[in-house]
Coordinates of C-alpha atoms in Angstrom, one line a residue:
X20 CA -14.0 -5.2 11.7
X21 CA -17.0 -3.4 13.1
X22 CA -20.1 -5.5 13.8
X23 CA -22.6 -2.9 12.5
X24 CA -21.9 -1.0 9.4
X25 CA -24.0 2.2 8.9
X26 CA -25.6 3.1 5.6
X27 CA -23.3 6.1 5.5
X28 CA -20.2 3.8 5.5
X29 CA -21.8 1.5 2.9
X30 CA -22.5 4.5 0.6
X31 CA -19.0 6.0 1.1
X32 CA -17.4 2.6 0.4
X33 CA -19.5 2.1 -2.8
X34 CA -18.7 5.7 -3.9
X35 CA -15.0 5.0 -3.4
X36 CA -15.2 2.2 -6.0
X37 CA -17.5 4.1 -8.4
X38 CA -15.3 7.2 -8.2
X39 CA -12.6 5.3 -10.1
X40 CA -14.7 5.8 -13.3
X41 CA -13.9 9.5 -13.1
X42 CA -10.7 8.6 -15.0
X43 CA -12.8 8.7 -18.2
X44 CA -13.4 12.5 -17.6
X45 CA -10.2 13.6 -15.8
X46 CA -6.7 12.2 -16.0
X47 CA -5.6 10.2 -13.0
X48 CA -9.0 10.8 -11.3
X49 CA -9.1 7.0 -10.7
X50 CA -6.4 7.5 -8.2
X51 CA -7.1 11.0 -6.8
X52 CA -10.9 10.7 -6.2
X53 CA -10.8 7.4 -4.2
X54 CA -7.7 8.5 -2.4
X55 CA -9.3 11.7 -1.2
X56 CA -12.6 10.0 -0.2
X57 CA -10.7 7.2 1.6
X58 CA -8.3 9.6 3.4
X59 CA -11.2 11.6 4.8
X60 CA -13.0 8.5 6.0
X61 CA -10.3 5.9 6.9
X62 CA -11.0 6.0 10.6
X63 CA -14.0 3.7 9.8
X64 CA -12.6 0.2 9.4
X65 CA -15.1 -0.8 6.7
X66 CA -14.4 2.3 4.6
X67 CA -10.7 1.9 5.2
X68 CA -10.7 -1.6 3.8
X69 CA -12.7 -0.7 0.7
X70 CA -10.4 2.3 0.1
X71 CA -7.3 0.2 0.2
X72 CA -8.8 -2.4 -2.1
X73 CA -9.9 0.3 -4.6
X74 CA -6.4 2.0 -4.7
X75 CA -4.6 -1.4 -4.9
X76 CA -6.8 -2.4 -7.9
X77 CA -6.3 0.8 -9.8
X78 CA -2.6 0.6 -9.3
X79 CA -2.7 -3.0 -10.5
X80 CA -4.7 -2.0 -13.6
X81 CA -2.1 0.7 -14.4
X82 CA 0.7 -2.0 -14.1
X83 CA -1.3 -4.3 -16.4
X84 CA -1.8 -1.6 -19.0
X85 CA 1.9 -0.7 -18.9
X86 CA 2.8 -4.4 -19.3
X87 CA 0.5 -4.7 -22.4
X88 CA 2.2 -1.7 -23.9
X89 CA 5.7 -3.2 -23.1
X90 CA 4.7 -6.5 -24.6
X91 CA 3.5 -4.8 -27.8
X92 CA 6.5 -2.3 -28.0
X93 CA 9.1 -4.7 -29.5
X94 CA 6.6 -5.7 -32.3
X95 CA 5.7 -2.1 -32.9
X96 CA 9.4 -1.2 -33.3
X97 CA 10.1 -4.1 -35.7
X98 CA 7.1 -3.1 -37.9
X99 CA 7.8 0.6 -37.6
X100 CA 11.3 0.2 -39.0
X101 CA 9.6 -1.1 -42.1
X102 CA 7.4 2.0 -42.3
X103 CA 8.8 3.2 -45.7
X104 CA 7.9 -0.1 -47.4
X105 CA 4.4 0.1 -45.9
X106 CA 3.9 3.5 -47.4
X107 CA 5.2 2.3 -50.7
X108 CA 2.9 -0.7 -50.6
X109 CA -0.1 1.4 -49.8
X110 CA 0.9 3.9 -52.6
X111 CA 1.4 1.2 -55.2
X112 CA -1.8 -0.6 -54.3
X113 CA -4.0 2.5 -54.6
X114 CA -5.4 1.3 -58.0
X115 CA -5.5 -2.5 -57.4
X116 CA -5.6 -4.9 -54.5
X117 CA -3.8 -8.2 -54.3
X118 CA -3.0 -11.0 -51.8
X119 CA 0.6 -9.8 -51.6
X120 CA -0.5 -6.4 -50.4
X121 CA -2.5 -8.1 -47.6
X122 CA 0.5 -10.1 -46.6
X123 CA 2.6 -6.9 -46.3
X124 CA 0.0 -5.3 -44.0
X125 CA -0.8 -8.4 -42.0
X126 CA 1.8 -7.7 -39.3
X127 CA 0.4 -4.3 -38.6
X128 CA -3.1 -5.6 -38.5
X129 CA -2.1 -8.4 -36.2
X130 CA -0.2 -6.0 -33.9
X131 CA -2.9 -3.4 -33.5
X132 CA -5.6 -6.1 -33.3
X133 CA -3.7 -7.8 -30.4
X134 CA -3.2 -4.6 -28.5
X135 CA -6.8 -3.6 -29.0
X136 CA -8.0 -7.0 -27.9
X137 CA -5.9 -7.0 -24.7
X138 CA -6.9 -3.5 -23.8
X139 CA -10.5 -4.2 -24.4
X140 CA -10.3 -7.4 -22.2
X141 CA -8.7 -5.3 -19.4
X142 CA -11.4 -2.6 -19.8
X143 CA -14.2 -5.2 -19.5
X144 CA -12.5 -6.9 -16.5
X145 CA -12.1 -3.6 -14.7
X146 CA -15.7 -2.6 -15.4
X147 CA -16.9 -5.9 -14.0
X148 CA -14.7 -5.8 -10.9
X149 CA -15.4 -2.2 -10.0
X150 CA -19.2 -2.7 -10.3
X151 CA -19.0 -5.9 -8.3
X152 CA -17.0 -4.2 -5.6
X153 CA -19.5 -1.3 -5.5
X154 CA -22.4 -3.8 -5.1
X155 CA -20.6 -5.6 -2.3
X156 CA -19.8 -2.4 -0.5
X157 CA -23.4 -1.2 -0.7
X158 CA -24.6 -4.5 0.8
X159 CA -22.1 -4.1 3.7
X160 CA -19.8 -6.9 2.5
X161 CA -16.0 -6.9 2.1
X162 CA -14.6 -7.4 -1.4
X163 CA -11.2 -8.4 -2.7
X164 CA -10.6 -7.5 -6.3
X165 CA -9.4 -10.5 -8.4
X166 CA -5.8 -10.2 -9.8
X167 CA -5.2 -7.2 -7.5
X168 CA -1.6 -6.6 -6.3
X169 CA -1.4 -5.7 -2.7
X170 CA 0.6 -2.4 -2.7
X171 CA -1.2 -1.2 0.4
X172 CA -1.6 -3.9 3.1
X173 CA -5.2 -4.8 3.7
X174 CA -6.8 -6.4 6.7
X175 CA -8.6 -9.2 4.9
X176 CA -7.6 -12.7 6.1
X177 CA -6.7 -15.2 3.3
X178 CA -9.9 -17.1 4.2
X179 CA -12.1 -14.0 3.7
X180 CA -10.7 -12.9 0.4
X181 CA -12.8 -14.9 -2.1
X182 CA -14.8 -11.8 -3.2
X183 CA -17.3 -11.9 -0.3
X184 CA -17.1 -12.2 3.4

């Protein structure tokens, strides 16, 4: 790793991490934007390391999102097969409300509540990690995202990888 890190390298590295938030405006921009910035600046070791970390983390978040969906899928299929009885329950309870109606809907409420809770937790975790990585990059420090799967091999030593170097 270079001994002196220029302000330009710090800014580019921080921008790589922050560019992942573009996914909220354009589909797959959380992969495309950091990949483009990293590709054009990967000859600088500091920027190269931050680019690899950002891409690895975004791929990891994608995998975690897919896993949450796969975990919820069997439950959704089970409850969706009972869709007709759900419609009948809602139709019959239009005039009155009882405990039995709540029990019929509890599976759906539990399923969607669990999925929303897991996705919200992943969103907050991603927000925290990306902002933390950007701060470290702007200070000229290396950063290893927590729970990040190493798809692209990085140069961090196991001793260095505890979020700061």
